[in-house]
Amino acid sequence: MKHPSKTLVVAGFALLVGATACNNENITNVNRNPNAPTSAPAGAVFTQAAANAVGRYLGTGVLDLRGTEWTSQQLSEVQYPDEDRYARLQASSTTGTFNAAYTAELENLKKVVAQGQSAGQPGVWGPAAVMQTWAFGYMTDVWGDIPFTAALTGDSVGGSLTPAYDAQKDIYTSFFKTLSAVSSALASDPSTDPGLGSADPIYGGSISSWEKFANSLHLRDAMRIVNVDPATASAEIKAALSAPGGVFASNADNATFAWPGDGVFNNPWANNFSTRDDHRMSQTLMNIMLGLNDPRIPIYAQPTVADPTKYAGMPNGLDASTAGTYFNTASRPGAIFYPGATAYGFYGGAGKTYPSNIMTYAEVAFTQAEAAERGLGGLTASQAPGFYNAGITASMNQWGVTDPVAIATYLAQPAVAYQGGAAGLTQIATQKWLALYSDGTNAWAEWRRTCVPSTVKAGPAAIINYVPRRFEYSTTELSTNAANVNAAIARQGPDNFGSRMYWDTKPTAAPTYVNATACAGS
Amino acid sequence: MRSLLRTLLTATAGLALCAASASAQGAARITGRVTSDNGAPLPLASVSIPSLGIGAYTDDGGLYSIQVPGARVPSGSVAVTVRRVGYSPKTVQVTLAAGGSVEQDFVLTTLPNVLSGVVVTALGVQMEKSQLGTAQQQVSSGVLNSTHDANVVNELAGKVAGVTITGSGTQGGSSNITIRGSNSIGGNNTPLFIVDGVPVSTADRGGSVNGAYDFGSAINDLNPDDIASVTVLKGPNAAALYGSRAANGVILITTKTGSASGGKVNTSYTSSYSFDTPSITPTFQNLYGQGAGGQFSFVDGQGGGIQDGNDQSFGPRLDGRIIDQFTCPTGCPWVAHPNNVSSFFQTGGTFDNNLSFSGGTDRASARVSVGTDDSKGYIPNNSFQKFSAALSGQLQVSSRLSTSASLNYINNQALNRPGTGYNVGILEGLYVWFGRQVDMNALRHEFYQPNGSLYNWNYNYHNNPFWIQYDNPEHDVRNRMIGNVSATYKLTDWLDVTARTGSDIYNYNQSQEWAGGNLNFADPAYSGAFAFQQTGWNENNSEVLATLRKTMNSHLAVNVIAGANRRFSQYNYTSQSTAGISVPWIYNVSNAAITPTLNQNIQNLQVNSAYGSASFTWDDWWTVEGTARNDWSSTLPRGHNSYFYPSVNTSLVLTNMIPSLKSSFLSYFKLRGSVAQVGADASPYQLATTYSGSSAKFSGLPLYSISSTISNPTLKPEITQSGEAGVELGLFDDRASLDMSYYRKATRNQIINLTLAPTTGFANKSINAGKIVNAGFEAQLNVTPIQTNNFQWNATFNYSTNANKVVSLYPGLTTIVLNSSWYQNVEARVGQPYGTLFGYTFLRDSATHKLITLNGLPQIGPRKVLGNVNPLWIGSWNNEFKYKRWTLSGLLDYHVGGSIFSVTNMFGQYTGVLASTIKGREVDWNKPGVVVQGIDGNTGQPNTVNRTAEDYYQSLFAINEAFIYSATYLKLRELRLGYDLTPNQAHRFWAQSVNIAFVGRNLLASKKIPNVDPEFAYASSTAGLGMEFANLPNTLSWGFNVRIVP
C-alpha cells in the first residue's frame, strides 16, 4: 500500500459511519421526548384545570361575558351587538367553547380523579370530581343531552372515540351519586392522604370546605330538576342538607377563585374590559334594581357618562346603529371589574385580582328558602323568610354592601319584605337572579326554570323572537360523532335555540311561571 | 433482500480496507478549454475518452484536464468527446504519448436539444441523460439568474415542467414549491433540497391568513449566484434513492467550484440594481368617507362622536361639507384622499453584488466568493439584507486520493418582515378599513399628540400604520453555515469509495417589539410588549459510497453504487414573550412587567440508511437500473422502524437501437419507464401522549395539562408508490426537442392528525390512514425556429397538468380541515382534490337556483364545496432572441384554474372601501339602493325590497361563495435585454468581457380576481394556499445588471 495512512482514514470513517448506521436497535432512544413527561403531578394538573374551568364558565366566552350574559339579560351589547341579537351565538360561534371544555378541564379533571382514586386519596380526587360536576353542570344546562358516561375515554384501552350522548335526566342522577360519594369519602379521608394542599387555589386543600361545596352543589343540582321531578328533587335536597359537613352557612364558605392578577392570570372580565368597550348594563337588570333602590347598583354598575349622577341600563338585542346611541347614556359594568388603564380610558383599578364566584352562600340560602317555601327536603315554609333574608344579606355583604342600616332599609321595603306563597317564591327567584350577577349561565338557567324575571324578552333586532333555551351542538361533534348527536337530537328536539332542557320541559310546574308569552320557547 | 444489501455493504467496506493502489507513472495528459460558439467558457461540460472510460468535467472557466495512466495509453489516435447540455457533442481524434501532454480546445454549438449530455442524478451521480429512466430537468446558472431575485425558489418559477411555484410577496417572504402535486395530508409537501450532497433545511416560519409574520423559508438563504446548476428530480421515481425523504421529489443544487487554470486567477463580478414596487393594488371608491348610515362626526374616535368609533366607509358623501375630523376636531372640508393607501407605498430598491475568484493547478483548485443583497422594501422601514461567503476547494492528494470541501456562510437580516392577515398584516388596516377621507400624510409624521398619547384616525381598532412600521419593529437575523468535507479513494480504475460528512447549521433570532398603546399586542395597562424567538438547527449527514463503473464487454456497461448514511438532526427552539413591560422602549426580559411566557422545544432525530443501485447498459441503447434503500428511523416504534424503498427504471433509445429510424425529421427517440416506492417519515415524539407544562405559574403553583392529541405507539411512515413513463424526441435535425412524461402516484398510510369528537377528551389522534392519488402529464418543448450566423431564436415551453384526488381518509371520515379562516375551510375531502375550498353558500331556491332573500337581503345557505386551490394546468413560454451581441429574453408564466377565497374582497365590501361598493349609492349614501335579484323567502315572489348599499354589502359577510375567485393569471415573469461588449470595448473597462442588461420581474400581469394578486404565499407549507388576506403583492421590479470578467 502506497498511502496506508490515508486509506486507513477513509476506511476508518467508513467503519464509523457503518457502525452507527447499523446500530438500529438503540436508535429509538433518540426519540425520548425531552420536552414533556408522560405523567404529571395531580396537583399541577388540578390547578391548571381549575383555572381553565373558572376562566371558561365565569369568563369572557360564550358561556358568560360574550354569550349567556345576553341570554340572561344582565348585560347588553353596545357595539357590534351580534351576540346580543343571538347572531353570533350559533353553532359556528359556540363550537370552540364546547370542544375546549371537554379537551381541557373535563379531561384533565378526569385524570386527577383517576390518579387520586388509584392512590386512595379522596383529598385529591374529591375536589377534582366536584369541579368536574360543577363544570359538567354548566355544559348540560346549556346543551342538554351531552356525552357523559362514555366521554373522556379517548386515550384509554376500550375507550370510545364516538361517545354516546347521555340523557340529561341520567346526567343529573350521576351528579347526585358523584357528589354523595365525594361527600362521604371526604368525611372519612385517611390521615395519610396529602390532599391537594396548596395546589388547590380554591380552598387551599381544606377537606371540610370541599365537603360543603360538594353538598351545596348537590343542592343546586337537586333544585334544578324540581319542576320535572319534584320527588327526586326533594330527596336529593334532603341528601345534600344531611350529608356530612353540611352546606355553605356563611360567605366564609364561598367557593371563590382568587386571580393573581399578574397579567398572565387575570380576572377574565377585567381582561376583556381592558381592550373592549362593548358592554353596558341590561335594562332588564337595571330596572329591577332601580325599582328596589338596590344598594348594590353602584357596585354592579357605573354612572352613565352622559349624566354622572345617573345609572341606566340599555335594552338587549338592538341593531348596531340603535345600540350605538346608548354608548354614553347607559351604565358600564361596575368599576370593581375594571383593571384601571384600558384602551379607552381609566376605569376601576383592582379588577384583575377580583375573585370569581364559583358558588356562594347567597345562592345556597335562596335555594334553601325555595325548598322551604315548597316544603322540599324536609324543610318547612316557616323557615323560608329566614333563608330569604340571609340570602339577601349574604349577597349584599359579598358584593361589599356592609352597612347594616342600608341592608335593613332594603329588606324593609314592601316589595322586598318576604311575602310567602307564590309571591314569596317570585321574590326568592328575583333575589337569587340578582345575586347571581356575573354568573351568566347560572342566572340564565334560573330564569328558564322559574320564568323570573318575566321582563326577559328577545330584543327587537334579535334573529329569533324568543330568548334561547339552549345553544346548538358542536359542529365538530356533528362531523365526527354524527350518529350519537343525531340520536340526542331525536330524543331532545331540533338542534336549535328553542328545544328545552329535560328540567325545562314542564315550565308550568314552576309556581312562579307567569304565562306562555312571558316565558315562551320556540 | 435487506440482509443481502447489508452483506453487500459490509463487503464494500471490507474492500475499502484491503484495496491496493496502482501506479500512475508515465501518464499522458490532455488539457484544454471548452467554449461556446459565442466565446463564453462552458463549465460542467463532460470531456471523455469513451474507449478508455476516462473523463473529466470543465470548471467555471471551461478548463479541463484528463490524465491517462501510462499502462493504458493507447498507441495511435484516440477519440475525445465533449458533451454538454444544450450543445451539440463534438468528437476529436487525439494522439497521446506516455509521459506527454496534449492541448486540445473545443468550441461547441448551441442546440435547443436538451436530450443528451451529462446530467446529475440522485446522490449527485453523473450520468448520460440517454441512460436515464426517470424524469429530471436541469436549470443552468445562466437561466436561473437570468433576472435577479434573492430567493432561489422564485427564480425557478416557470422554468421546470411539473413544478408549481408561488412566489413571495416581497424580499425575504415565503415561496411555495411543490413537484407533481401534494402527496401528504398532514405532512410536508416541499421537495428535499440538497446542496453539494448535503440536505439543507427548508424550515418554514411562514405566516397565516389569521395573522402572523412571514419569516420566509430557510431555503431562501442560498445565494443564487453561487449556484452552478439546479437539477429537479421530479418525484419518487427519480428520487427513490432518498427513501423516506423522496416522496416530494428532490432539488439538487450544485455550487460553483474552481478548477485548474494553470495558477491563473479567474475573477467575476456581477452587480445589479432594481427598483421595486407593488405589482397589484386594490381599486378604491372615493365618493363616501368613514362612518355608518351616511353619518360621521369625530370626537374621540372611539364611539364618543357620531359613528366615530365606526371604521367603515359608509359615511357622508365626500362633497366638501364641513365635518369634525381627527385632523381638525372643529371641522374642515370632508373630501376624499384617493391616493391615501397608495401613498403608503414607496419605490423600494434591491442592490445585489457578487464577486468571485477561482483557479487552481492540476492538483488543487479553489473558488471563493462573496455576495451581498441589500433590499429596501416598497413599504416604509422594511429592509432585507443578505451577506454570503463561499469557499470550495479540491485537492488531488495523490493519483488515487482526492479530497474536496466547501463552506458557505450566510448572514441575513430583516427589518419588518411582511405581516400577514388580521392584526399583523400591515396592509390589512389599509386595504380593507382605511377611511376614504383619511389623510395619510397626517399620519406619516405625527405619531403622538402633544399630550403624549397616540395620534390616529381611529382609536378603537387600528394603529397608525407608520407608527407600526417605525415604533413597533420586527427584526430577525439568521447566521448559517453549510459545509461538507469529502474524500474519494480510487481503489481501481473502475471502483472508488467516497466518504463525506456535511452539516447545515444555523441559529435564528427573531424579535418583535410593540410599543405602549399597540391595540393588538400590548396590554393597555403597561408600556409595551415583546416576543422573542430563537431557533437552533443542525443536521449532519455522514455517508460512505462505493461506486463501480465497468464495461464488462463491448456490449455491456455496469454501474453499481452502494452506500450508507447516518442522519442526525437537532432542533432547539426557545421563546420569551409578554404583553406588558415596565419601562417604555426597553425590550428585554428583565423589563417584563408581566411574568413572560417561556417556551422551549427540542427535537432530535436520527435516521440510518443503507442503499444501493445497479444499472446495466447494453450497447448504448438499453439501460435497466434498480435501486434500493433501507431506512431505520428514530421516530418510529422500536422493532418496527425499518422500511425498504425499491425502484426499477429503464430507458430505451430507439434511434440507437434501430439506426434506420433516424431521419432529418426524427433525430432522437427515447422511451423510458419507472416504478418506485418511497416514504415520508414521522416527526419526532409522536409515539407517546405527554403532559404539557407551562412556564407561567399560578400564584407560584406549577401547571400541567395533558396533550390534546392522542399519540400512536404503532405509527408507520407514509408510503408513496409511483409509476412514470416518458418519451423524449429530437426533431428537425435537433432543432426541436420534446420531453413528455406521464405519472401516477398514490400515497397511503398518511400520517393524519385525525380530528376526534372532542367529547373523547381529545382533539386529535395521530393515525395512519387515507390515500391521495396524483396523476399528471408534463411536457417540455425546446425549439430553435431560426438559427443564422447572426440571429437565433430559441423558444422553450413548459406545460404540466396534475389531477389530484383524496381517495380515502379514515373509515367514516369524509374530510380533514387543513386550514380555516373566516368560515372558509381548505380541506382534504374524500373524492375531491387536496385543497378543497369548503364554505358557506348563498341560500338558493332548490328548483330555480335563484337567491332566497329575507327583507331584501341574501341569506347564508349550507356549506358546500366551492372550488379547490389546484390549477388545472400551468405553463410557461420562454423566448430568447440573440442578435450578434444582443440577447433579449422573456418568460411568460401562466396558471389556469384553481380558486382563491379572498378575505380582502370580503372585508373591502363589508367596509365599503372598494370601488365595487359604489353600486347602490351612486346618488346618495342610501340611493338608489340595491334590489337583490332573488325570491322573497316569505312570499315566494321576486324580491322587490330595496336595501341600502351598506345593508347589502354587509349582508354578504360570511357568505364565502360570494368571495371565491378564479386564480387564473398570466404574468410576464422575467424580461431581460443584454449586451455583450466586444473585447475592445471590454478592455476599456480593464476587463476581458462585460455584459450589461436591463432586467425586469413581474412587469405585467393579467388576472381574473379583482383587487389582489392571485399569486401569494405567506408560507411554504399547505397553510399558505387558497386563502388570501391583504398579502403584500408580488414585487414588480426593473433595473440593471452588469457582469464583468476582469
mmCIF file of N, CA, C and O in Angstrom, chain A residues 267-308:
data_model
loop_
_atom_site.group_PDB
_atom_site.id
_atom_site.type_symbol
_atom_site.label_atom_id
_atom_site.label_comp_id
_atom_site.label_asym_id
_atom_site.label_seq_id
_atom_site.Cartn_x
_atom_site.Cartn_y
_atom_site.Cartn_z
ATOM 1 N N ASN A 267 -58.520 38.264 36.319
ATOM 2 C CA ASN A 267 -59.963 38.068 36.264
ATOM 3 C C ASN A 267 -60.399 38.259 34.808
ATOM 4 O O ASN A 267 -60.063 39.255 34.177
ATOM 5 N N PRO A 268 -61.131 37.275 34.244
ATOM 6 C CA PRO A 268 -61.416 37.343 32.811
ATOM 7 C C PRO A 268 -62.239 38.562 32.395
ATOM 8 O O PRO A 268 -62.063 39.073 31.296
ATOM 9 N N TRP A 269 -63.117 39.027 33.274
ATOM 10 C CA TRP A 269 -63.885 40.225 32.909
ATOM 11 C C TRP A 269 -62.943 41.423 32.771
ATOM 12 O O TRP A 269 -63.035 42.198 31.829
ATOM 13 N N ALA A 270 -62.024 41.547 33.715
ATOM 14 C CA ALA A 270 -61.077 42.676 33.661
ATOM 15 C C ALA A 270 -60.227 42.569 32.389
ATOM 16 O O ALA A 270 -59.921 43.571 31.747
ATOM 17 N N ASN A 271 -59.861 41.358 32.045
ATOM 18 C CA ASN A 271 -59.077 41.143 30.825
ATOM 19 C C ASN A 271 -59.831 41.652 29.615
ATOM 20 O O ASN A 271 -59.295 42.351 28.772
ATOM 21 N N ASN A 272 -61.103 41.285 29.542
ATOM 22 C CA ASN A 272 -61.915 41.705 28.405
ATOM 23 C C ASN A 272 -62.100 43.223 28.399
ATOM 24 O O ASN A 272 -61.950 43.872 27.369
ATOM 25 N N PHE A 273 -62.388 43.780 29.575
ATOM 26 C CA PHE A 273 -62.672 45.213 29.636
ATOM 27 C C PHE A 273 -61.435 46.066 29.369
ATOM 28 O O PHE A 273 -61.545 47.261 29.126
ATOM 29 N N SER A 274 -60.243 45.460 29.423
ATOM 30 C CA SER A 274 -59.051 46.271 29.193
ATOM 31 C C SER A 274 -58.941 46.676 27.725
ATOM 32 O O SER A 274 -58.297 47.660 27.416
ATOM 33 N N THR A 275 -59.573 45.946 26.824
ATOM 34 C CA THR A 275 -59.477 46.318 25.410
ATOM 35 C C THR A 275 -60.824 46.502 24.732
ATOM 36 O O THR A 275 -60.880 47.027 23.632
ATOM 37 N N ARG A 276 -61.922 46.043 25.359
ATOM 38 C CA ARG A 276 -63.214 46.159 24.670
ATOM 39 C C ARG A 276 -64.190 46.973 25.509
ATOM 40 O O ARG A 276 -64.289 46.802 26.715
ATOM 41 N N ASP A 277 -64.921 47.837 24.813
ATOM 42 C CA ASP A 277 -65.896 48.706 25.485
ATOM 43 C C ASP A 277 -67.284 48.408 24.929
ATOM 44 O O ASP A 277 -67.999 49.302 24.507
ATOM 45 N N ASP A 278 -67.624 47.123 24.885
ATOM 46 C CA ASP A 278 -68.858 46.696 24.232
ATOM 47 C C ASP A 278 -70.017 46.508 25.211
ATOM 48 O O ASP A 278 -71.130 46.262 24.798
ATOM 49 N N HIS A 279 -69.728 46.559 26.511
ATOM 50 C CA HIS A 279 -70.709 46.096 27.485
ATOM 51 C C HIS A 279 -71.371 47.230 28.249
ATOM 52 O O HIS A 279 -70.714 48.165 28.681
ATOM 53 N N ARG A 280 -72.674 47.100 28.394
ATOM 54 C CA ARG A 280 -73.441 48.005 29.242
ATOM 55 C C ARG A 280 -74.395 47.157 30.076
ATOM 56 O O ARG A 280 -74.674 46.001 29.750
ATOM 57 N N MET A 281 -74.930 47.776 31.166
ATOM 58 C CA MET A 281 -75.906 47.058 31.970
ATOM 59 C C MET A 281 -77.183 46.874 31.162
ATOM 60 O O MET A 281 -77.609 47.772 30.437
ATOM 61 N N SER A 282 -77.793 45.705 31.311
ATOM 62 C CA SER A 282 -79.067 45.478 30.647
ATOM 63 C C SER A 282 -80.163 46.237 31.390
ATOM 64 O O SER A 282 -80.162 46.320 32.618
ATOM 65 N N GLN A 283 -81.096 46.777 30.585
ATOM 66 C CA GLN A 283 -82.248 47.437 31.177
ATOM 67 C C GLN A 283 -83.046 46.473 32.053
ATOM 68 O O GLN A 283 -83.629 46.847 33.055
ATOM 69 N N THR A 284 -83.074 45.196 31.653
ATOM 70 C CA THR A 284 -83.825 44.189 32.414
ATOM 71 C C THR A 284 -83.329 44.126 33.848
ATOM 72 O O THR A 284 -84.107 44.145 34.804
ATOM 73 N N LEU A 285 -82.002 44.074 34.011
ATOM 74 C CA LEU A 285 -81.432 44.008 35.358
ATOM 75 C C LEU A 285 -81.535 45.364 36.053
ATOM 76 O O LEU A 285 -81.973 45.443 37.205
ATOM 77 N N MET A 286 -81.133 46.421 35.318
ATOM 78 C CA MET A 286 -81.052 47.730 35.957
ATOM 79 C C MET A 286 -82.419 48.211 36.433
ATOM 80 O O MET A 286 -82.538 48.767 37.530
ATOM 81 N N ASN A 287 -83.461 47.980 35.638
ATOM 82 C CA ASN A 287 -84.776 48.477 36.036
ATOM 83 C C ASN A 287 -85.280 47.815 37.308
ATOM 84 O O ASN A 287 -85.929 48.441 38.133
ATOM 85 N N ILE A 288 -84.990 46.526 37.491
ATOM 86 C CA ILE A 288 -85.401 45.853 38.737
ATOM 87 C C ILE A 288 -84.662 46.457 39.921
ATOM 88 O O ILE A 288 -85.251 46.785 40.955
ATOM 89 N N MET A 289 -83.347 46.654 39.737
ATOM 90 C CA MET A 289 -82.553 47.180 40.847
ATOM 91 C C MET A 289 -82.948 48.618 41.178
ATOM 92 O O MET A 289 -83.042 48.995 42.344
ATOM 93 N N LEU A 290 -83.185 49.415 40.119
ATOM 94 C CA LEU A 290 -83.605 50.801 40.364
ATOM 95 C C LEU A 290 -84.940 50.840 41.092
ATOM 96 O O LEU A 290 -85.137 51.618 42.024
ATOM 97 N N GLY A 291 -85.825 49.899 40.702
ATOM 98 C CA GLY A 291 -87.156 49.857 41.313
ATOM 99 C C GLY A 291 -87.095 49.507 42.788
ATOM 100 O O GLY A 291 -87.992 49.849 43.548
ATOM 101 N N LEU A 292 -86.025 48.807 43.193
ATOM 102 C CA LEU A 292 -85.908 48.382 44.589
ATOM 103 C C LEU A 292 -84.874 49.213 45.341
ATOM 104 O O LEU A 292 -84.512 48.868 46.463
ATOM 105 N N ASN A 293 -84.394 50.308 44.710
ATOM 106 C CA ASN A 293 -83.344 51.134 45.323
ATOM 107 C C ASN A 293 -82.194 50.271 45.822
ATOM 108 O O ASN A 293 -81.722 50.397 46.951
ATOM 109 N N ASP A 294 -81.755 49.370 44.984
ATOM 110 C CA ASP A 294 -80.800 48.352 45.423
ATOM 111 C C ASP A 294 -79.444 48.966 45.744
ATOM 112 O O ASP A 294 -78.846 49.630 44.903
ATOM 113 N N PRO A 295 -78.947 48.797 46.962
ATOM 114 C CA PRO A 295 -77.636 49.386 47.302
ATOM 115 C C PRO A 295 -76.473 48.771 46.511
ATOM 116 O O PRO A 295 -75.361 49.287 46.560
ATOM 117 N N ARG A 296 -76.724 47.660 45.816
ATOM 118 C CA ARG A 296 -75.656 47.051 45.032
ATOM 119 C C ARG A 296 -75.474 47.760 43.688
ATOM 120 O O ARG A 296 -74.514 47.467 42.963
ATOM 121 N N ILE A 297 -76.365 48.686 43.301
ATOM 122 C CA ILE A 297 -76.271 49.338 41.985
ATOM 123 C C ILE A 297 -74.890 49.959 41.743
ATOM 124 O O ILE A 297 -74.274 49.715 40.715
ATOM 125 N N PRO A 298 -74.364 50.775 42.671
ATOM 126 C CA PRO A 298 -73.057 51.400 42.395
ATOM 127 C C PRO A 298 -71.911 50.391 42.334
ATOM 128 O O PRO A 298 -70.802 50.739 41.932
ATOM 129 N N ILE A 299 -72.175 49.145 42.761
ATOM 130 C CA ILE A 299 -71.134 48.112 42.670
ATOM 131 C C ILE A 299 -71.283 47.343 41.362
ATOM 132 O O ILE A 299 -70.311 47.079 40.676
ATOM 133 N N TYR A 300 -72.528 47.010 41.050
ATOM 134 C CA TYR A 300 -72.779 46.286 39.792
ATOM 135 C C TYR A 300 -72.509 47.166 38.570
ATOM 136 O O TYR A 300 -72.210 46.654 37.507
ATOM 137 N N ALA A 301 -72.681 48.495 38.717
ATOM 138 C CA ALA A 301 -72.656 49.374 37.545
ATOM 139 C C ALA A 301 -71.939 50.670 37.854
ATOM 140 O O ALA A 301 -71.666 50.986 39.006
ATOM 141 N N GLN A 302 -71.615 51.379 36.774
ATOM 142 C CA GLN A 302 -71.017 52.709 36.896
ATOM 143 C C GLN A 302 -72.036 53.754 36.426
ATOM 144 O O GLN A 302 -72.895 53.444 35.598
ATOM 145 N N PRO A 303 -71.920 54.981 36.942
ATOM 146 C CA PRO A 303 -72.827 56.021 36.451
ATOM 147 C C PRO A 303 -72.635 56.213 34.951
ATOM 148 O O PRO A 303 -71.575 55.906 34.415
ATOM 149 N N THR A 304 -73.629 56.746 34.274
ATOM 150 C CA THR A 304 -73.505 56.965 32.833
ATOM 151 C C THR A 304 -72.521 58.108 32.566
ATOM 152 O O THR A 304 -72.306 58.973 33.421
ATOM 153 N N VAL A 305 -71.943 58.104 31.391
ATOM 154 C CA VAL A 305 -71.024 59.174 31.004
ATOM 155 C C VAL A 305 -71.805 60.465 30.794
ATOM 156 O O VAL A 305 -71.382 61.550 31.190
ATOM 157 N N ALA A 306 -72.983 60.310 30.182
ATOM 158 C CA ALA A 306 -73.786 61.494 29.866
ATOM 159 C C ALA A 306 -74.237 62.218 31.128
ATOM 160 O O ALA A 306 -74.275 63.443 31.164
ATOM 161 N N ASP A 307 -74.575 61.457 32.172
ATOM 162 C CA ASP A 307 -75.036 62.054 33.419
ATOM 163 C C ASP A 307 -74.449 61.269 34.589
ATOM 164 O O ASP A 307 -74.983 60.228 34.979
ATOM 165 N N PRO A 308 -73.355 61.776 35.161
ATOM 166 C CA PRO A 308 -72.653 61.016 36.212
ATOM 167 C C PRO A 308 -73.453 60.842 37.492
ATOM 168 O O PRO A 308 -72.966 60.184 38.417
#
